[in-house]
Amino acid sequence: MLAPRGDAWSQVQVVESANPSFLAVHPNQRCLYAINEIDVYEGRATGTAEAYAIDPRNGRLTLLNRQPLSLSGTIPAHVAVSPDGQHLAVALYGGGAYNVLPIGADGRLGSVSGLFKDTGSGPDTARQEAPHAHMVLFDPTGRHILGTDLGTDRINVFALEDGKLTPRDRAQLKPGGGPRHLALHPSGKLLYVISELDGTVACHGYDPATGRVLDERQRIATTPADYTGQKSGAALVMHPSGRFLYASNRRLKSEHPLADSIAAFSIDPASGRLAALQYWSEGLRFPRALTMADDGRHLYALSQKGDTILRLRIDDATGRLDQPAVVSNVPTPVCLVFAG
């Protein structure tokens, strides 16, 4: 746990946990939820989710409880809290499953109440041999959960009713793309998805009333035209103004200088289509995650193999990135959230 103090953040606390990855903060700012990216818990093939109380005086965490996830999936990959703070949604990469857990009045997690396990595969036999749920996202209504499946090239949409998951839509995307993360436009009517395997961002319409993903409007690369080597799209974040979108690329089998980079895009207000603004690579090493400051003034890039959190200023007029500053050195950072 870190306390922002200008250009250098100070460490407040280190909490021991089994391979924690993605985090989510309760809307009341009093609880933090973490998933444990594991495949065995107490001898069973499953992952876990943890609930922590946040001390409002100093931000320190106290473990409230830990809940095992369903036996239908392992290796939790993403987590989200419903807008009303009553449910936690989890995507399980291993097994391609989605879980919902109730959140009590005290912030503790109940046992799994909602479950959906996907089926199918994709054309990439190395990465798409089976379903791989990768992200969960509540839409603005709070009634629908959107989930990417890298293994089947789908976006699944569920209605959340009494803690249960009811399928509403199964949008089939470009074969072999491997959808990873999602970002909704502030209007609630535009949906963007970054695909890990082909390094692209696609723009779709979205109907929040029905939970339907509409036809693809555009697909644009997260790297420039002269890029060579393997692509690996990772994170995707929306600027709060709805005018800009940012996507990260992680270096795999490529010597291109932009293999580790952030692509900045402008968003056309009428069509939602993207236009590349900038590719930023300075100070990045395998940027697995991006976090947007609530005020939209800064973007934070987490270099999983560089052990740094890099802050970049966002030009309010153009959306371009500048003024890089390493605000913290953290071993293997993969997620950053702000609370309080």
Short mmCIF file of C-alpha atoms in Angstrom, two decimals:
data_model
loop_
_atom_site.label_atom_id
_atom_site.label_comp_id
_atom_site.label_asym_id
_atom_site.label_seq_id
_atom_site.Cartn_x
_atom_site.Cartn_y
_atom_site.Cartn_z
CA MET A 1 0.00 0.00 0.00
CA LEU A 2 1.41 3.38 -1.07
CA ALA A 3 0.70 6.96 -0.07
CA PRO A 4 1.06 9.48 -2.93
CA ARG A 5 3.29 12.39 -1.91
CA GLY A 6 4.20 14.51 -4.91
CA ASP A 7 6.73 12.86 -7.19
CA ALA A 8 7.73 10.14 -4.71
CA TRP A 9 5.23 7.80 -3.09
CA SER A 10 5.92 6.35 0.34
CA GLN A 11 5.22 2.77 1.37
CA VAL A 12 2.66 2.53 4.16
CA GLN A 13 2.12 -1.21 4.43
CA VAL A 14 2.95 -4.58 2.87
CA VAL A 15 0.22 -7.22 3.16
CA GLU A 16 1.15 -10.85 2.58
CA SER A 17 -1.15 -12.62 0.14
CA ALA A 18 -0.93 -15.55 -2.28
CA ASN A 19 -0.02 -14.10 -5.69
CA PRO A 20 -2.48 -11.17 -5.60
CA SER A 21 -3.16 -9.54 -8.96
CA PHE A 22 -6.13 -7.34 -9.78
CA LEU A 23 -7.90 -5.13 -7.26
CA ALA A 24 -11.23 -3.34 -6.91
CA VAL A 25 -12.40 -0.70 -4.42
CA HIS A 26 -15.89 -0.65 -2.93
CA PRO A 27 -17.94 2.43 -3.92
CA ASN A 28 -18.00 3.53 -0.27
CA GLN A 29 -14.16 3.54 -0.27
CA ARG A 30 -14.09 1.47 2.94
CA CYS A 31 -13.17 -1.93 1.47
CA LEU A 32 -10.65 -3.32 -1.01
CA TYR A 33 -11.04 -6.60 -2.89
CA ALA A 34 -8.19 -8.66 -4.31
CA ILE A 35 -8.06 -11.85 -6.33
CA ASN A 36 -5.37 -14.47 -5.87
CA GLU A 37 -4.01 -15.69 -9.19
CA ILE A 38 -3.60 -19.31 -8.09
CA ASP A 39 -4.86 -22.67 -9.33
CA VAL A 40 -4.97 -24.62 -6.04
CA TYR A 41 -6.45 -23.58 -2.70
CA GLU A 42 -6.56 -25.94 0.28
CA GLY A 43 -6.04 -28.90 -2.04
CA ARG A 44 -8.81 -27.93 -4.46
CA ALA A 45 -8.43 -26.67 -8.01
CA THR A 46 -9.67 -23.12 -7.58
CA GLY A 47 -8.61 -19.55 -6.90
CA THR A 48 -9.67 -17.16 -4.15
CA ALA A 49 -10.91 -13.63 -3.54
CA GLU A 50 -10.09 -11.54 -0.47
CA ALA A 51 -11.85 -8.66 1.28
CA TYR A 52 -9.95 -6.00 3.24
CA ALA A 53 -11.14 -3.13 5.40
CA ILE A 54 -9.48 0.21 4.63
CA ASP A 55 -8.65 2.34 7.66
CA PRO A 56 -9.90 5.85 6.73
CA ARG A 57 -7.26 7.46 8.96
CA ASN A 58 -4.14 6.02 7.36
CA GLY A 59 -5.24 3.71 4.53
CA ARG A 60 -3.92 0.56 6.19
CA LEU A 61 -5.60 -2.74 5.31
CA THR A 62 -7.07 -5.42 7.58
CA LEU A 63 -8.14 -8.77 6.13
CA LEU A 64 -11.87 -9.34 6.59
CA ASN A 65 -12.16 -12.75 4.93
CA ARG A 66 -11.10 -14.95 2.06
CA GLN A 67 -13.48 -16.92 -0.14
CA PRO A 68 -12.71 -19.81 -2.50
CA LEU A 69 -14.09 -19.42 -6.00
CA SER A 70 -15.98 -22.06 -7.98
CA LEU A 71 -14.35 -25.38 -8.84
CA SER A 72 -15.15 -24.74 -12.50
CA GLY A 73 -12.26 -22.30 -12.95
CA THR A 74 -8.78 -21.40 -11.73
CA ILE A 75 -6.31 -18.51 -12.03
CA PRO A 76 -8.58 -15.50 -11.38
CA ALA A 77 -7.64 -12.76 -13.85
CA HIS A 78 -9.89 -9.79 -13.07
CA VAL A 79 -12.35 -8.44 -10.51
CA ALA A 80 -15.01 -5.71 -10.34
CA VAL A 81 -17.48 -4.39 -7.75
CA SER A 82 -21.06 -3.58 -8.73
CA PRO A 83 -22.01 0.12 -8.65
CA ASP A 84 -24.34 -0.52 -5.68
CA GLY A 85 -21.53 -2.28 -3.79
CA GLN A 86 -23.54 -5.46 -3.25
CA HIS A 87 -21.72 -7.90 -5.54
CA LEU A 88 -18.21 -8.85 -6.63
CA ALA A 89 -17.64 -10.25 -10.13
CA VAL A 90 -14.57 -12.34 -11.00
CA ALA A 91 -13.20 -13.65 -14.31
CA LEU A 92 -11.33 -16.97 -14.03
CA TYR A 93 -8.83 -17.49 -16.84
CA GLY A 94 -8.38 -21.21 -16.26
CA GLY A 95 -11.62 -22.93 -17.24
CA GLY A 96 -13.25 -19.84 -18.71
CA ALA A 97 -15.62 -19.16 -15.82
CA TYR A 98 -17.33 -16.10 -14.35
CA ASN A 99 -18.25 -15.90 -10.66
CA VAL A 100 -20.39 -13.53 -8.60
CA LEU A 101 -20.08 -13.27 -4.82
CA PRO A 102 -22.36 -11.26 -2.51
CA ILE A 103 -20.83 -8.46 -0.44
CA GLY A 104 -22.19 -8.09 3.09
CA ALA A 105 -22.96 -4.84 4.87
CA ASP A 106 -19.61 -5.16 6.66
CA GLY A 107 -17.75 -5.66 3.36
CA ARG A 108 -17.15 -9.38 3.82
CA LEU A 109 -17.55 -11.73 0.89
CA GLY A 110 -20.16 -14.46 0.84
CA SER A 111 -19.78 -17.73 -1.04
CA VAL A 112 -20.22 -17.85 -4.82
CA SER A 113 -23.85 -17.16 -5.71
CA GLY A 114 -23.60 -16.83 -9.51
CA LEU A 115 -21.62 -18.93 -11.97
CA PHE A 116 -21.24 -19.25 -15.72
CA LYS A 117 -18.71 -21.54 -17.40
CA ASP A 118 -18.00 -20.97 -21.08
CA THR A 119 -17.27 -23.56 -23.76
CA GLY A 120 -15.49 -23.47 -27.09
CA SER A 121 -12.08 -22.59 -28.52
CA GLY A 122 -10.38 -20.39 -31.11
CA PRO A 123 -8.03 -20.77 -34.09
CA ASP A 124 -4.80 -20.14 -32.13
CA THR A 125 -4.15 -23.66 -30.84
CA ALA A 126 -1.45 -22.49 -28.42
CA ARG A 127 -3.51 -19.80 -26.67
CA GLN A 128 -7.12 -20.58 -27.60
CA GLU A 129 -7.37 -24.29 -26.88
CA ALA A 130 -10.16 -23.58 -24.39
CA PRO A 131 -12.16 -20.65 -22.96
CA HIS A 132 -10.11 -18.10 -21.01
CA ALA A 133 -12.20 -15.45 -19.24
CA HIS A 134 -10.01 -12.36 -18.86
CA MET A 135 -11.98 -9.35 -17.61
CA VAL A 136 -15.29 -8.39 -16.01
CA LEU A 137 -16.91 -4.96 -16.23
CA PHE A 138 -20.23 -3.62 -14.94
CA ASP A 139 -22.07 -1.35 -17.35
CA PRO A 140 -23.39 2.03 -16.11
CA THR A 141 -26.81 0.57 -15.23
CA GLY A 142 -25.23 -1.96 -12.87
CA ARG A 143 -27.60 -4.58 -14.26
CA HIS A 144 -25.19 -6.11 -16.76
CA ILE A 145 -21.72 -7.63 -16.48
CA LEU A 146 -19.53 -7.73 -19.58
CA GLY A 147 -16.75 -10.30 -19.77
CA THR A 148 -14.05 -10.98 -22.34
CA ASP A 149 -13.04 -14.51 -23.31
CA LEU A 150 -9.60 -14.63 -24.90
CA GLY A 151 -9.95 -18.31 -25.80
CA THR A 152 -13.20 -18.10 -27.76
CA ASP A 153 -12.96 -14.56 -29.18
CA ARG A 154 -16.17 -13.51 -27.46
CA ILE A 155 -17.61 -10.80 -25.28
CA ASN A 156 -20.15 -12.36 -22.92
CA VAL A 157 -22.85 -10.17 -21.39
CA PHE A 158 -24.81 -11.30 -18.34
CA ALA A 159 -27.78 -9.91 -16.49
CA LEU A 160 -27.18 -9.81 -12.74
CA GLU A 161 -30.39 -10.79 -10.97
CA ASP A 162 -30.48 -11.71 -7.27
CA GLY A 163 -26.80 -12.62 -7.37
CA LYS A 164 -27.25 -14.96 -10.35
CA LEU A 165 -25.83 -14.68 -13.87
CA THR A 166 -28.19 -14.91 -16.83
CA PRO A 167 -26.61 -14.79 -20.33
CA ARG A 168 -27.84 -11.83 -22.40
CA ASP A 169 -25.41 -11.71 -25.32
CA ARG A 170 -22.44 -13.64 -26.72
CA ALA A 171 -20.81 -11.30 -29.21
CA GLN A 172 -18.42 -13.11 -31.55
CA LEU A 173 -15.35 -11.05 -32.46
CA LYS A 174 -12.54 -11.39 -35.00
CA PRO A 175 -11.20 -14.98 -35.00
CA GLY A 176 -7.78 -15.30 -33.37
CA GLY A 177 -7.76 -11.79 -31.90
CA GLY A 178 -7.97 -12.88 -28.27
CA PRO A 179 -10.06 -10.15 -26.55
CA ARG A 180 -8.48 -9.20 -23.23
CA HIS A 181 -9.75 -5.95 -21.67
CA LEU A 182 -12.70 -3.59 -22.15
CA ALA A 183 -13.42 0.10 -21.70
CA LEU A 184 -16.83 1.76 -21.86
CA HIS A 185 -17.27 5.32 -23.07
CA PRO A 186 -18.83 7.69 -20.48
CA SER A 187 -21.93 7.81 -22.69
CA GLY A 188 -22.41 4.10 -22.03
CA LYS A 189 -23.07 3.56 -25.74
CA LEU A 190 -19.57 2.83 -27.05
CA LEU A 191 -17.52 -0.21 -26.10
CA TYR A 192 -13.81 -0.65 -26.81
CA VAL A 193 -11.94 -3.96 -26.57
CA ILE A 194 -8.21 -4.60 -26.78
CA SER A 195 -7.18 -7.96 -28.21
CA GLU A 196 -4.01 -9.51 -26.84
CA LEU A 197 -3.08 -11.84 -29.68
CA ASP A 198 -3.33 -9.45 -32.63
CA GLY A 199 -2.60 -6.15 -30.85
CA THR A 200 -5.70 -4.25 -31.92
CA VAL A 201 -8.47 -2.15 -30.38
CA ALA A 202 -12.01 -2.54 -31.73
CA CYS A 203 -14.90 -0.11 -31.32
CA HIS A 204 -18.44 -1.44 -30.93
CA GLY A 205 -21.76 0.12 -30.20
CA TYR A 206 -23.38 -0.96 -26.93
CA ASP A 207 -27.01 -0.86 -25.78
CA PRO A 208 -27.08 -0.54 -21.96
CA ALA A 209 -30.85 -1.05 -21.88
CA THR A 210 -30.63 -4.57 -23.30
CA GLY A 211 -26.98 -5.48 -22.66
CA ARG A 212 -26.33 -6.05 -26.37
CA VAL A 213 -22.92 -5.56 -28.00
CA LEU A 214 -23.51 -4.04 -31.43
CA ASP A 215 -21.57 -4.43 -34.67
CA GLU A 216 -17.88 -3.59 -34.87
CA ARG A 217 -17.35 -0.05 -36.19
CA GLN A 218 -13.57 -0.05 -36.39
CA ARG A 219 -10.47 -2.09 -35.59
CA ILE A 220 -7.15 -0.27 -35.27
CA ALA A 221 -3.64 -1.49 -34.40
CA THR A 222 -2.01 -0.47 -31.13
CA THR A 223 1.36 -0.24 -32.89
CA PRO A 224 2.51 1.78 -35.94
CA ALA A 225 2.45 0.42 -39.49
CA ASP A 226 6.17 -0.43 -39.48
CA TYR A 227 5.91 -2.66 -36.39
CA THR A 228 7.49 -6.11 -36.72
CA GLY A 229 7.42 -9.10 -34.40
CA GLN A 230 4.87 -10.66 -32.10
CA LYS A 231 2.13 -8.40 -30.73
CA SER A 232 0.73 -8.49 -27.20
CA GLY A 233 -2.00 -6.00 -26.33
CA ALA A 234 -2.59 -5.65 -22.60
CA ALA A 235 -4.39 -2.79 -20.81
CA LEU A 236 -7.06 -0.36 -21.98
CA VAL A 237 -8.27 2.75 -20.14
CA MET A 238 -10.68 5.54 -21.01
CA HIS A 239 -10.10 9.21 -20.22
CA PRO A 240 -12.96 10.52 -18.02
CA SER A 241 -13.78 13.15 -20.66
CA GLY A 242 -14.47 10.43 -23.22
CA ARG A 243 -12.13 12.16 -25.68
CA PHE A 244 -9.08 9.89 -25.38
CA LEU A 245 -8.26 6.19 -25.02
CA TYR A 246 -4.97 4.55 -23.98
CA ALA A 247 -3.73 1.02 -24.70
CA SER A 248 -0.55 -0.76 -23.65
CA ASN A 249 1.67 -3.22 -25.51
CA ARG A 250 4.03 -5.73 -23.88
CA ARG A 251 7.26 -6.94 -25.44
CA LEU A 252 7.30 -10.62 -26.36
CA LYS A 253 9.15 -11.78 -29.49
CA SER A 254 10.00 -8.43 -31.02
CA GLU A 255 12.99 -6.10 -31.12
CA HIS A 256 10.92 -3.14 -32.27
CA PRO A 257 11.46 -0.07 -30.03
CA LEU A 258 7.69 0.19 -29.48
CA ALA A 259 7.20 -3.41 -28.33
CA ASP A 260 6.82 -2.00 -24.80
CA SER A 261 4.63 1.04 -25.32
CA ILE A 262 1.42 2.97 -24.75
CA ALA A 263 -0.73 3.96 -27.70
CA ALA A 264 -2.76 7.15 -27.25
CA PHE A 265 -5.91 7.60 -29.35
CA SER A 266 -8.38 10.40 -29.87
CA ILE A 267 -12.09 9.50 -30.03
CA ASP A 268 -14.36 11.04 -32.64
CA PRO A 269 -17.36 12.43 -30.71
CA ALA A 270 -19.82 11.57 -33.48
CA SER A 271 -18.74 8.09 -34.55
CA GLY A 272 -16.56 6.84 -31.70
CA ARG A 273 -13.80 5.98 -34.16
CA LEU A 274 -10.20 6.15 -32.99
CA ALA A 275 -7.24 8.03 -34.45
CA ALA A 276 -3.68 7.41 -33.27
CA LEU A 277 -2.14 10.37 -31.46
CA GLN A 278 1.13 9.06 -30.06
CA TYR A 279 3.17 5.97 -29.14
CA TRP A 280 5.05 6.29 -25.85
CA SER A 281 7.86 3.88 -24.89
CA GLU A 282 10.22 5.75 -22.55
CA GLY A 283 10.53 4.14 -19.12
CA LEU A 284 8.35 1.11 -19.90
CA ARG A 285 9.17 -2.56 -19.51
CA PHE A 286 6.26 -4.97 -20.00
CA PRO A 287 3.46 -2.54 -19.03
CA ARG A 288 0.77 -5.02 -18.00
CA ALA A 289 -1.58 -2.47 -16.46
CA LEU A 290 -2.63 1.16 -16.84
CA THR A 291 -4.54 3.28 -14.33
CA MET A 292 -6.19 6.63 -15.01
CA ALA A 293 -6.29 9.30 -12.31
CA ASP A 294 -9.89 10.25 -11.50
CA ASP A 295 -9.31 13.83 -12.64
CA GLY A 296 -7.83 12.69 -15.95
CA ARG A 297 -4.60 14.62 -15.45
CA HIS A 298 -2.25 11.63 -15.21
CA LEU A 299 -1.89 8.10 -16.54
CA TYR A 300 0.00 5.49 -14.51
CA ALA A 301 1.82 2.62 -16.24
CA LEU A 302 2.85 -0.47 -14.28
CA SER A 303 5.97 -2.15 -15.67
CA GLN A 304 5.68 -5.75 -14.52
CA LYS A 305 9.26 -6.58 -15.54
CA GLY A 306 10.68 -3.16 -14.70
CA ASP A 307 9.43 -2.96 -11.09
CA THR A 308 8.23 0.62 -11.52
CA ILE A 309 5.09 2.72 -11.51
CA LEU A 310 5.50 5.46 -14.10
CA ARG A 311 3.35 8.59 -14.01
CA LEU A 312 2.68 10.42 -17.27
CA ARG A 313 0.98 13.79 -17.60
CA ILE A 314 -1.94 13.96 -20.02
CA ASP A 315 -2.27 17.14 -22.05
CA ASP A 316 -5.88 18.16 -21.54
CA ALA A 317 -6.17 19.70 -24.99
CA THR A 318 -4.44 17.06 -27.11
CA GLY A 319 -4.44 13.87 -25.03
CA ARG A 320 -0.72 13.39 -25.62
CA LEU A 321 1.55 12.05 -22.88
CA ASP A 322 4.60 13.82 -21.45
CA GLN A 323 6.53 14.59 -18.23
CA PRO A 324 7.36 10.99 -17.19
CA ALA A 325 8.19 10.39 -13.53
CA VAL A 326 8.79 7.15 -11.64
CA VAL A 327 6.70 7.59 -8.51
CA SER A 328 7.44 4.20 -6.95
CA ASN A 329 9.65 1.14 -7.28
CA VAL A 330 7.46 -1.88 -6.57
CA PRO A 331 8.39 -5.50 -7.32
CA THR A 332 6.33 -6.90 -10.22
CA PRO A 333 3.45 -4.38 -10.17
CA VAL A 334 0.30 -5.58 -11.97
CA CYS A 335 -2.55 -3.40 -10.65
CA LEU A 336 -3.03 0.07 -9.15
CA VAL A 337 -6.22 1.50 -7.66
CA PHE A 338 -6.88 4.69 -5.72
CA ALA A 339 -8.96 4.72 -2.54
CA GLY A 340 -10.07 7.38 -0.11
#
